[in-house]
Short mmCIF file of C-alpha atoms in Angstrom, two decimals:
data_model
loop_
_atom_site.label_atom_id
_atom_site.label_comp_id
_atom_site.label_asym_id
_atom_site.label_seq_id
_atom_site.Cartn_x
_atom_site.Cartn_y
_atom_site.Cartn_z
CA UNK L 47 -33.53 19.77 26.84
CA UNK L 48 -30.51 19.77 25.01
CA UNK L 49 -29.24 22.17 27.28
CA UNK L 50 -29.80 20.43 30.01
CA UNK L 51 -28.75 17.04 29.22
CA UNK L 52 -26.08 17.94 26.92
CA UNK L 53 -22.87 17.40 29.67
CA UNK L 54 -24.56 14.01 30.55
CA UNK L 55 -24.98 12.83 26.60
CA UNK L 56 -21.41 13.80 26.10
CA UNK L 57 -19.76 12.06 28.94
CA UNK L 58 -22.11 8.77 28.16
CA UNK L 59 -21.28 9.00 23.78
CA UNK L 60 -17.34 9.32 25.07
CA UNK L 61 -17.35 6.26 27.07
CA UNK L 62 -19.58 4.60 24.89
CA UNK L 63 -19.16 1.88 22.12
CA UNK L 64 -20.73 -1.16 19.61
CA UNK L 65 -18.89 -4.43 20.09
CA UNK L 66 -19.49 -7.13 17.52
CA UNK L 67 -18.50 -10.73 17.46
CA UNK L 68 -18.48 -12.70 13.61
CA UNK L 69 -16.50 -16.03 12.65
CA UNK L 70 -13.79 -15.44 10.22
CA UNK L 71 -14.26 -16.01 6.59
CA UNK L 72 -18.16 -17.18 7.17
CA UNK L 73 -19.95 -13.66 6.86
CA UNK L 74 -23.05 -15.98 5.82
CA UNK L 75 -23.32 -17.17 9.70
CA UNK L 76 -23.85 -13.06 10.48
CA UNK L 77 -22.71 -11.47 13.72
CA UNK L 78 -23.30 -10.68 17.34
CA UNK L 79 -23.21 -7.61 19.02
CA UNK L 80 -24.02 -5.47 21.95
CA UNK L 81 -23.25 -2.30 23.70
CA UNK L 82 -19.50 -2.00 25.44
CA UNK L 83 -18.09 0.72 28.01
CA UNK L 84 -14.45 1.91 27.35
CA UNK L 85 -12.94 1.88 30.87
CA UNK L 86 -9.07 3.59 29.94
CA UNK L 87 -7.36 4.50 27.23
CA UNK L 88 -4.15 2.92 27.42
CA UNK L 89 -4.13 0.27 27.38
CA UNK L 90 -7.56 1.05 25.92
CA UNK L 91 -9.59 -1.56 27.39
CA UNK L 92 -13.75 -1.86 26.85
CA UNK L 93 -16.02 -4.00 28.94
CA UNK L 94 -19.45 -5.57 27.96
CA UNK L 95 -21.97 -8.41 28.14
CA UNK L 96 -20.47 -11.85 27.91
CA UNK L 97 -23.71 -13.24 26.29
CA UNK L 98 -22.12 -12.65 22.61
CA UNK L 99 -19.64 -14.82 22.97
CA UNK L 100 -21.91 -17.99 23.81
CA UNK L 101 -21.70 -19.15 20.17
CA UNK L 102 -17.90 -19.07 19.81
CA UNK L 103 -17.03 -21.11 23.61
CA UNK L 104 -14.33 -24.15 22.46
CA UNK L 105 -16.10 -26.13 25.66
CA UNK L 106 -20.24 -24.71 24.94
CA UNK L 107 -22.39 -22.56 26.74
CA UNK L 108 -22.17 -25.13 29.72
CA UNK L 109 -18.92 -23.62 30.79
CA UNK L 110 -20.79 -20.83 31.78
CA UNK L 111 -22.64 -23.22 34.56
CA UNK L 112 -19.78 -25.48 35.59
CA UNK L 113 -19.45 -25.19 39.22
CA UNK L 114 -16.79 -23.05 40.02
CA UNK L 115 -16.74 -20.98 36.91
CA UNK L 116 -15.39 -17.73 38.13
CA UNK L 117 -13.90 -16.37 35.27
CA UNK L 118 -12.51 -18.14 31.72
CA UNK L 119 -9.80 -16.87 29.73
CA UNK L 120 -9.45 -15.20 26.77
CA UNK L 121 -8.44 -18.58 24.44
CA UNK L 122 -11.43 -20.05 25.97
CA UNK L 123 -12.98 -19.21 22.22
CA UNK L 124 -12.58 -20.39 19.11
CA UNK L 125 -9.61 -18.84 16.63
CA UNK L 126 -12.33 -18.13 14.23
CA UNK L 127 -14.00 -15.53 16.77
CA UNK L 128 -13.46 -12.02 15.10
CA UNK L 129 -13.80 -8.82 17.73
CA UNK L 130 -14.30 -5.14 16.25
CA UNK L 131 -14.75 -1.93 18.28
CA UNK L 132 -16.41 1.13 16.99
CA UNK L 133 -17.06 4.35 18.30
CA UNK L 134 -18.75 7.64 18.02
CA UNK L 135 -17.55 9.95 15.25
CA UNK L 136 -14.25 12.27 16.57
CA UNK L 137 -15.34 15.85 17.39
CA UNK L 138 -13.04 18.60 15.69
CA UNK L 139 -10.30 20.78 18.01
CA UNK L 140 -10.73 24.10 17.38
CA UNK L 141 -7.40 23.71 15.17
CA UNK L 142 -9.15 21.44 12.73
CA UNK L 143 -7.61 18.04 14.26
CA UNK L 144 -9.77 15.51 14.66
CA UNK L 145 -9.62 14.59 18.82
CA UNK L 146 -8.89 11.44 19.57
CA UNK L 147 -11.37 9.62 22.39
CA UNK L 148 -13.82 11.83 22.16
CA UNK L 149 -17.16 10.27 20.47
CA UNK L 150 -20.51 11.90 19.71
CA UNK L 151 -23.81 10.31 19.15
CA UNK L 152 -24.60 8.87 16.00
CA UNK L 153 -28.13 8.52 14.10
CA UNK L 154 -28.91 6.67 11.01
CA UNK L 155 -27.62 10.29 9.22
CA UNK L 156 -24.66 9.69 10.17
CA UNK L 157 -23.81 7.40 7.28
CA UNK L 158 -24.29 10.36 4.95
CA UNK L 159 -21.95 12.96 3.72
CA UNK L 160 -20.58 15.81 5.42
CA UNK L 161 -23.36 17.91 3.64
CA UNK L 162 -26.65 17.37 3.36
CA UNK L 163 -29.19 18.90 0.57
CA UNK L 164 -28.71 22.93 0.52
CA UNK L 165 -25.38 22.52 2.17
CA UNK L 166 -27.19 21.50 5.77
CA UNK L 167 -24.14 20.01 7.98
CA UNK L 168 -24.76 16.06 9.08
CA UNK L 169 -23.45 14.08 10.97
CA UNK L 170 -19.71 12.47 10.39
CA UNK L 171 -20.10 8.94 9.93
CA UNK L 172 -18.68 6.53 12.46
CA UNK L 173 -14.93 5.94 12.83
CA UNK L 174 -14.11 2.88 11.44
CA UNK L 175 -14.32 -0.66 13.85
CA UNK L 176 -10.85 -1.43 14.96
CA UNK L 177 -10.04 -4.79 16.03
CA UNK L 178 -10.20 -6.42 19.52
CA UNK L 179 -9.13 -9.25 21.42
CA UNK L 180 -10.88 -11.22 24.45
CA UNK L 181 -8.43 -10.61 27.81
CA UNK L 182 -10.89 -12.52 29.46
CA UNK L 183 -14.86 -13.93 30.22
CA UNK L 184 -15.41 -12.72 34.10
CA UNK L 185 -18.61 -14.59 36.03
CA UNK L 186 -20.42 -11.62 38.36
CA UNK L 187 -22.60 -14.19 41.28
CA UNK L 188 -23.82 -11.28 42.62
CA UNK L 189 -25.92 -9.76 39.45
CA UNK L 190 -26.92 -13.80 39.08
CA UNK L 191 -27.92 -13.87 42.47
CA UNK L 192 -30.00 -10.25 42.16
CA UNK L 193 -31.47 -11.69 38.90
CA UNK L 194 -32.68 -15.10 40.89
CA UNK L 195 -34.16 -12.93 43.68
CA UNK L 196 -36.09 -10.90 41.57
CA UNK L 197 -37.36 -12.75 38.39
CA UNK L 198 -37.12 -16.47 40.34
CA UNK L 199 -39.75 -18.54 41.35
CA UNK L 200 -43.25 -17.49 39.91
CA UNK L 201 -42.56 -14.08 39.43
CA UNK L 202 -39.94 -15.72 36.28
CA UNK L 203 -43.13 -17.12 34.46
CA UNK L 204 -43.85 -13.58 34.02
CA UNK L 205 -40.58 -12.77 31.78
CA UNK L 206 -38.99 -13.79 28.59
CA UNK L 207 -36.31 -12.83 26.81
CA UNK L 208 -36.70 -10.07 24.09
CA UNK L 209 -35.75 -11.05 20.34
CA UNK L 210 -36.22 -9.99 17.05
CA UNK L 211 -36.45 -13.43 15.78
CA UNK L 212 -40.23 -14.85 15.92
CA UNK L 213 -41.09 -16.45 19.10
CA UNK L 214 -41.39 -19.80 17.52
CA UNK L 215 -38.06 -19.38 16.07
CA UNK L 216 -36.27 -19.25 19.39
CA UNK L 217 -35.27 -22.92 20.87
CA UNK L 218 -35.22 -23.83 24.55
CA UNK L 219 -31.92 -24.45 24.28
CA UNK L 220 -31.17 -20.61 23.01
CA UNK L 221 -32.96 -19.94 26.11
CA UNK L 222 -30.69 -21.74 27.84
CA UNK L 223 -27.75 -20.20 26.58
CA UNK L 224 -29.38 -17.15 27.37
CA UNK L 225 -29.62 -18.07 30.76
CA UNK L 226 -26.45 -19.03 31.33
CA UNK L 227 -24.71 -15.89 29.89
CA UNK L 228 -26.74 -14.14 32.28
CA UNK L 229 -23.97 -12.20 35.40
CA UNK L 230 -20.83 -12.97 32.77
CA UNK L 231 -18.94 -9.86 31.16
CA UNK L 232 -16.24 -9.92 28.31
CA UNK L 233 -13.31 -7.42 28.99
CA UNK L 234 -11.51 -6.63 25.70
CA UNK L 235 -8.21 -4.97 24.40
CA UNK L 236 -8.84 -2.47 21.30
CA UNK L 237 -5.77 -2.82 19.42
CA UNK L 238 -4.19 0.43 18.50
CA UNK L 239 -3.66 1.49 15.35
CA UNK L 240 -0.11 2.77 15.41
CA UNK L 241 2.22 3.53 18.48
CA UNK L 242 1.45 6.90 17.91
CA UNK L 243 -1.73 6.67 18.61
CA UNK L 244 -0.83 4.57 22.10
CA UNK L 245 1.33 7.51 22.76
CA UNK L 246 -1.99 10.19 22.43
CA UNK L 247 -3.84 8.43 24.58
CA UNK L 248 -1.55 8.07 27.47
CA UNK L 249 -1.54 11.84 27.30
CA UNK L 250 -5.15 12.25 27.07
CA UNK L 251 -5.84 9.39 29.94
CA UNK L 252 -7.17 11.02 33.12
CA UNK L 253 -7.15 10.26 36.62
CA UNK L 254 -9.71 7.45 38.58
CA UNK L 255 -12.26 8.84 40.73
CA UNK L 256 -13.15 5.81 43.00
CA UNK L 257 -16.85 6.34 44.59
CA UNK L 258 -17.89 4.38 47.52
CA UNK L 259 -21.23 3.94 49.01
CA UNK L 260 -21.33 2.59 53.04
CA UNK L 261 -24.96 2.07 54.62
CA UNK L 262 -25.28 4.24 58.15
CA UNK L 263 -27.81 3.67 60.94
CA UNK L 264 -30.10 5.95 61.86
CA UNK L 265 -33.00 7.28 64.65
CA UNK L 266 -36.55 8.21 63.72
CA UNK L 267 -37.06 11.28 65.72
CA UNK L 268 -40.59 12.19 64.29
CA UNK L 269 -43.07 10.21 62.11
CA UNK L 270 -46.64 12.06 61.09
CA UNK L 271 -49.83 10.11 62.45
CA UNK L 272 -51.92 7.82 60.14
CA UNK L 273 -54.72 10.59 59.96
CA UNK L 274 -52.19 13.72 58.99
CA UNK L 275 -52.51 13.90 55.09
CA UNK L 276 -48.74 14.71 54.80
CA UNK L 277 -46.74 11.21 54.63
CA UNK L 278 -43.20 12.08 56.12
CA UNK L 279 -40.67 10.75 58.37
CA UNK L 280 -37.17 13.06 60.36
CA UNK L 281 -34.20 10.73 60.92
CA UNK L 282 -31.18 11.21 62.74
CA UNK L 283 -28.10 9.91 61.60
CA UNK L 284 -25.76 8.23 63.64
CA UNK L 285 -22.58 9.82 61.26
CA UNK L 286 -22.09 12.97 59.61
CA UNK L 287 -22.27 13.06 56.20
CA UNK L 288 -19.12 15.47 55.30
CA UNK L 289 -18.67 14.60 51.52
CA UNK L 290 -22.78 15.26 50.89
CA UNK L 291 -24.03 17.99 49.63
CA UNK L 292 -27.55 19.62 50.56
CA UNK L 293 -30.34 20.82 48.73
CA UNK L 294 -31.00 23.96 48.09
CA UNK L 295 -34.58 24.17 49.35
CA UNK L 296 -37.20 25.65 46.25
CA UNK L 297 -38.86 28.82 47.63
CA UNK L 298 -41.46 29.30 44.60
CA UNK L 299 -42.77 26.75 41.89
CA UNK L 300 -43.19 27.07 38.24
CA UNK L 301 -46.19 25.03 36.48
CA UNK L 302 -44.83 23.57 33.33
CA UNK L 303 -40.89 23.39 34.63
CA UNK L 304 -39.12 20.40 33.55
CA UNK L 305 -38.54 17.97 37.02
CA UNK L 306 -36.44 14.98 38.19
CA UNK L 307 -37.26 12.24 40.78
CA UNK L 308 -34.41 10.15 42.31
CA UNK L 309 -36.33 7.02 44.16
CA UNK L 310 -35.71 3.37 44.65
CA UNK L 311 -38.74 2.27 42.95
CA UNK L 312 -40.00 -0.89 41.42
CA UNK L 313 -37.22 -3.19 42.42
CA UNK L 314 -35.40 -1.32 45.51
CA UNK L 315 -32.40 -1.33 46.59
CA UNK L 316 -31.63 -4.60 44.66
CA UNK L 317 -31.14 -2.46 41.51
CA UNK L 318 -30.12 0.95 43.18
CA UNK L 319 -31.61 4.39 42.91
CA UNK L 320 -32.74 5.73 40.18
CA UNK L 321 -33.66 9.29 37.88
CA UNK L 322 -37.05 9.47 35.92
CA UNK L 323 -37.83 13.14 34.17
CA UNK L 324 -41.24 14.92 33.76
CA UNK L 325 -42.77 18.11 34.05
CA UNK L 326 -44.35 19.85 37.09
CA UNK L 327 -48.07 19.91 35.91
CA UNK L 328 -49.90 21.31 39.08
CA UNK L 329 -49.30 23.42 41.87
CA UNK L 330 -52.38 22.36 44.18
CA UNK L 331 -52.92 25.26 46.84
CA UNK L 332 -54.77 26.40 49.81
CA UNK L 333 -55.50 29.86 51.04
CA UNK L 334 -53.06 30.53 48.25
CA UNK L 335 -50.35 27.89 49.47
CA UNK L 336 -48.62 25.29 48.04
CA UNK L 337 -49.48 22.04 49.53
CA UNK L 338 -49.29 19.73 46.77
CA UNK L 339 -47.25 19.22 43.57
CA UNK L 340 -48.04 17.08 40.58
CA UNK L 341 -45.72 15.90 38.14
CA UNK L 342 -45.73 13.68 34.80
CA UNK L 343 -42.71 11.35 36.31
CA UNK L 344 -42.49 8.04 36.42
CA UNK L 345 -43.07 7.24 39.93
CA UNK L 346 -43.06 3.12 41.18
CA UNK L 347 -43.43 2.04 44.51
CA UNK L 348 -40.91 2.49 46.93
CA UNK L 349 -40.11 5.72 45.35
CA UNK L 350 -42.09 7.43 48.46
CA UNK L 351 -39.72 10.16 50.16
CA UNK L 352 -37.76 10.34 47.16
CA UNK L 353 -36.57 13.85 46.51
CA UNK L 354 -38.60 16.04 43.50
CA UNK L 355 -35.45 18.55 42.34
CA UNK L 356 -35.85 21.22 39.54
CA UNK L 357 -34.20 19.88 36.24
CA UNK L 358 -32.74 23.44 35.18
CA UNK L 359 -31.82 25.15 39.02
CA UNK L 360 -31.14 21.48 40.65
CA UNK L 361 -33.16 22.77 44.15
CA UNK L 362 -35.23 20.86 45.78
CA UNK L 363 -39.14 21.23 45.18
CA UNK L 364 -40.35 18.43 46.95
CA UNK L 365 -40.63 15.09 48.85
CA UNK L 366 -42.32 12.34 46.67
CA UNK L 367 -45.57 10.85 48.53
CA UNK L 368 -47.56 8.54 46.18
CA UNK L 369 -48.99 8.12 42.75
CA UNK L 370 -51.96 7.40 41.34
CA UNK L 371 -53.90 3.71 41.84
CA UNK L 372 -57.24 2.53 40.20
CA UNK L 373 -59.60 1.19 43.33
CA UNK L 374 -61.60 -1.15 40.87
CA UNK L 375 -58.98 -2.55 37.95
CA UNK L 376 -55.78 -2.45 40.53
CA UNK L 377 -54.09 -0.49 38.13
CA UNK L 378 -51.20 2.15 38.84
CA UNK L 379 -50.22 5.26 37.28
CA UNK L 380 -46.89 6.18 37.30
CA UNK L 381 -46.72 9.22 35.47
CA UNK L 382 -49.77 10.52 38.09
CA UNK L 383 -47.93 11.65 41.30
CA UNK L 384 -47.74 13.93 43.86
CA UNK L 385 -45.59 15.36 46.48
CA UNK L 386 -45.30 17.11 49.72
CA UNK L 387 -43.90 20.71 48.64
CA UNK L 388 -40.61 21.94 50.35
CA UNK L 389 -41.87 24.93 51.16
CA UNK L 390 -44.65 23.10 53.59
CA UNK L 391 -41.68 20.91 55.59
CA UNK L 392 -38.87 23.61 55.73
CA UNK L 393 -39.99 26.29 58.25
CA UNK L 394 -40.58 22.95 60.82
CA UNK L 395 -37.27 21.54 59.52
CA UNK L 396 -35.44 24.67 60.34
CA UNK L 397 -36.70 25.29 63.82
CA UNK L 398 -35.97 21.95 64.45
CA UNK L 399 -32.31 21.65 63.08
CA UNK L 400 -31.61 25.04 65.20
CA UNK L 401 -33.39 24.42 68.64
CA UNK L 402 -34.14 20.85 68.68
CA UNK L 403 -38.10 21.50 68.84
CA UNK L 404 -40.45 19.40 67.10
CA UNK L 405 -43.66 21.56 67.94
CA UNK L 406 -43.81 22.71 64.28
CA UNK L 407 -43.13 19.18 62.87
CA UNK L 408 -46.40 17.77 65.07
CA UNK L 409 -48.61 20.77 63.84
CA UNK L 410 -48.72 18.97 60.28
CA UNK L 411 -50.95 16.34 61.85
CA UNK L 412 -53.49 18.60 62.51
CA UNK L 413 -53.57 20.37 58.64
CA UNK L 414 -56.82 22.00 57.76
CA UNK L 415 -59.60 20.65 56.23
CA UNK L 416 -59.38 21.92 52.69
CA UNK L 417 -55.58 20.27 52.62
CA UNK L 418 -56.67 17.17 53.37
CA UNK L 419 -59.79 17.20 51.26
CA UNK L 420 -56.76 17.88 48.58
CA UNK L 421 -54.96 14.84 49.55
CA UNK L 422 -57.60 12.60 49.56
CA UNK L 423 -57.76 13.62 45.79
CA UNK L 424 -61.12 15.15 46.08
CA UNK L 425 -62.66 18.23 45.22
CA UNK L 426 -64.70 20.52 47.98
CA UNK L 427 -68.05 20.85 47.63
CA UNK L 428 -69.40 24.29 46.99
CA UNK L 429 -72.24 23.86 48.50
CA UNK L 430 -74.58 21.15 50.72
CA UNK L 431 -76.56 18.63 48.00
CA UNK L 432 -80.12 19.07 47.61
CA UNK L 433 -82.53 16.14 48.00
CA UNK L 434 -84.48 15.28 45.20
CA UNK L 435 -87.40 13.92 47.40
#
């Protein structure tokens, strides 16, 4: 795993941070803090959640509220309101110089020494916080207006907010304050250390990849029929899709292979796509076919026709279908799911992309028995039941 996730840890641990908020001179009335994102370098600028800085708002939490409250500036706190950044321990150069900008990941260990017992390397601790200032408190209405649509009404009865204070402990109007922080973000300036250190990271500053998403119409060109046990849909798009690549289409399947699923599940498109890991656990076949894949990841609704890609080769196994739903307590299981293999759509899909025919495409509504005995999650009998009378 650390293979495979180890160029995603490392890009997330460099542009990743711990902001804290405190009053000066009154370490008795502790501190705030949350997670931050460094967005450049120079000027080295971080952004995170404005919730922290509730407590320390000249005017009080309800200028978060006031109508028209886009954005408030930076002396819209308190001069006792004391910022620190820290970061990820520096990872050696292969001359010995500590690199600037580039964190790694650091445990509880970390606070050790160098060495641990019988000379076992650890972790370097953290670099020390550096001090911040706010540039400004920004108001986002469209994360507020996600949040409404998807926690408002009844559904919000259903939510609280997490804390690690006992629930008695936490007022209504904490709550509040909670509330109101909610779809506001701090942007801060680290301050540098020298000018020579300014200087290094202007070097070491790269260039802004912008990424875009548009939505494009499309044409369903062939749907299977309510009584075909393969769930699937061909679209047509309206626009090419030049900067996308494709799939590399699996041609055999490994039992026990770590998997990824990339669906819009629970929530949709309000909250975007997203990646959940597992493990293929079944390769279901038929006449000694693959017609149905099982896998240990987390699989919500609306996560049907997601694509199933190998974690280590990155082709694509499958096309998500469904998971797995108790009939008598309503329950779901997410980690329980199965889906169509590749191999079973991409002969049809071929013929189809080349000549236009959609003769293979219909033959999947009239599958065998055994395949859709397998779909219907049951198992064949071996043989007719004998009558006990």
């Amino acid at each position: 795993m650390a293979r495979q996730w180890g160029p995603s840890m490392r890009a997330a641990e460099r542009a990743g941070c711990v902001v804290s908020a405190s009053r000066a001179g009154q370490p008795e009335a502790g501190s705030w803090s949350c997670s931050g994102v460094i967005l450049s370098r120079c000027p080295d600028l971080v952004l995170c959640h404005g919730g922290i800085f509730t407590p320390f708002l000249r005017a009080g939490s309800g200028a978060l509220s006031a109508a028209g409250a886009a954005f408030l500036p930076g002396d819209s706190c308190g001069d006792d309101l004391r910022l620190h950044v820290q970061r990820g321990p520096a990872a050696s150069s292969p001359s010995g110089r500590a690199e600037r900008g580039r964190p790694g990941l650091c445990t509880p260990q970390c606070a050790g020494p160098e060495s641990g017992p019988q000379g076992r390397p650890r972790g370097r601790p953290l670099q020390p916080p550096r001090p911040a200032e706010l540039l400004l408190l920004l108001s986002c209405p469209a994360f507020r207006a996600h949040f409404a649509r998807l926690f408002g009404g009844e559904a919000a009865e259903q939510w609280r907010f997490a804390s690690a204070a006992p629930e008695e402990e936490v007022t209504e109007d904490e709550e509040e304050d909670q509330l109101r922080a909610l779809g506001w973000f701090a942007l801060l300036r680290v301050r540098p250390d020298s000018e020579e250190e300014e200087e290094e990271e202007e070097e070491e500053r790269g260039p802004a990849v912008a990424v875009a998403s548009a939505a494009i119409w499309g044409q369903v060109v062939f749907a299977t029929q309510e009584t075909s046990p393969y769930d699937i849909a061909v679209v047509s798009l309206e626009e090419d899709l030049p900067d996308v690549s494709l799939p590399v289409p699996a041609e055999h399947f490994h039992e026990g292979e770590a998997v990824s699923v990339v669906g819009f599940g629970v929530f949709g498109q309000a909250c975007g796509p997203s990646v959940t890991s597992g493990i293929l656990s079944a390769v279901v076949q038929v006449d000694d076919t693959p017609v149905m894949l099982q896998t240990t990841c987390a699989v919500h609704g609306g996560s049907s026709g997601g694509p199933l890609f190998s974690t280590r080769t990155g082709d694509l196994l499958g096309i998500v279908a469904s998971n797995t739903r108790d009939n008598n307590t309503g329950a779901t299981y997410p980690h329980l799911n199965f889906s169509i293999p590749i191999t079973v759509l991409q002969p049809a899909l071929q013929r189809y992309s080349q000549m236009g025919d959609l003769g293979s495409l219909r033959e999947l509504d009239s599958a065998t028995e055994p395949v859709r005995v397998v779909w219907r999650l049951q198992r064949p009998l071996a043989e007719a039941p004998r009558s006990k009378l």
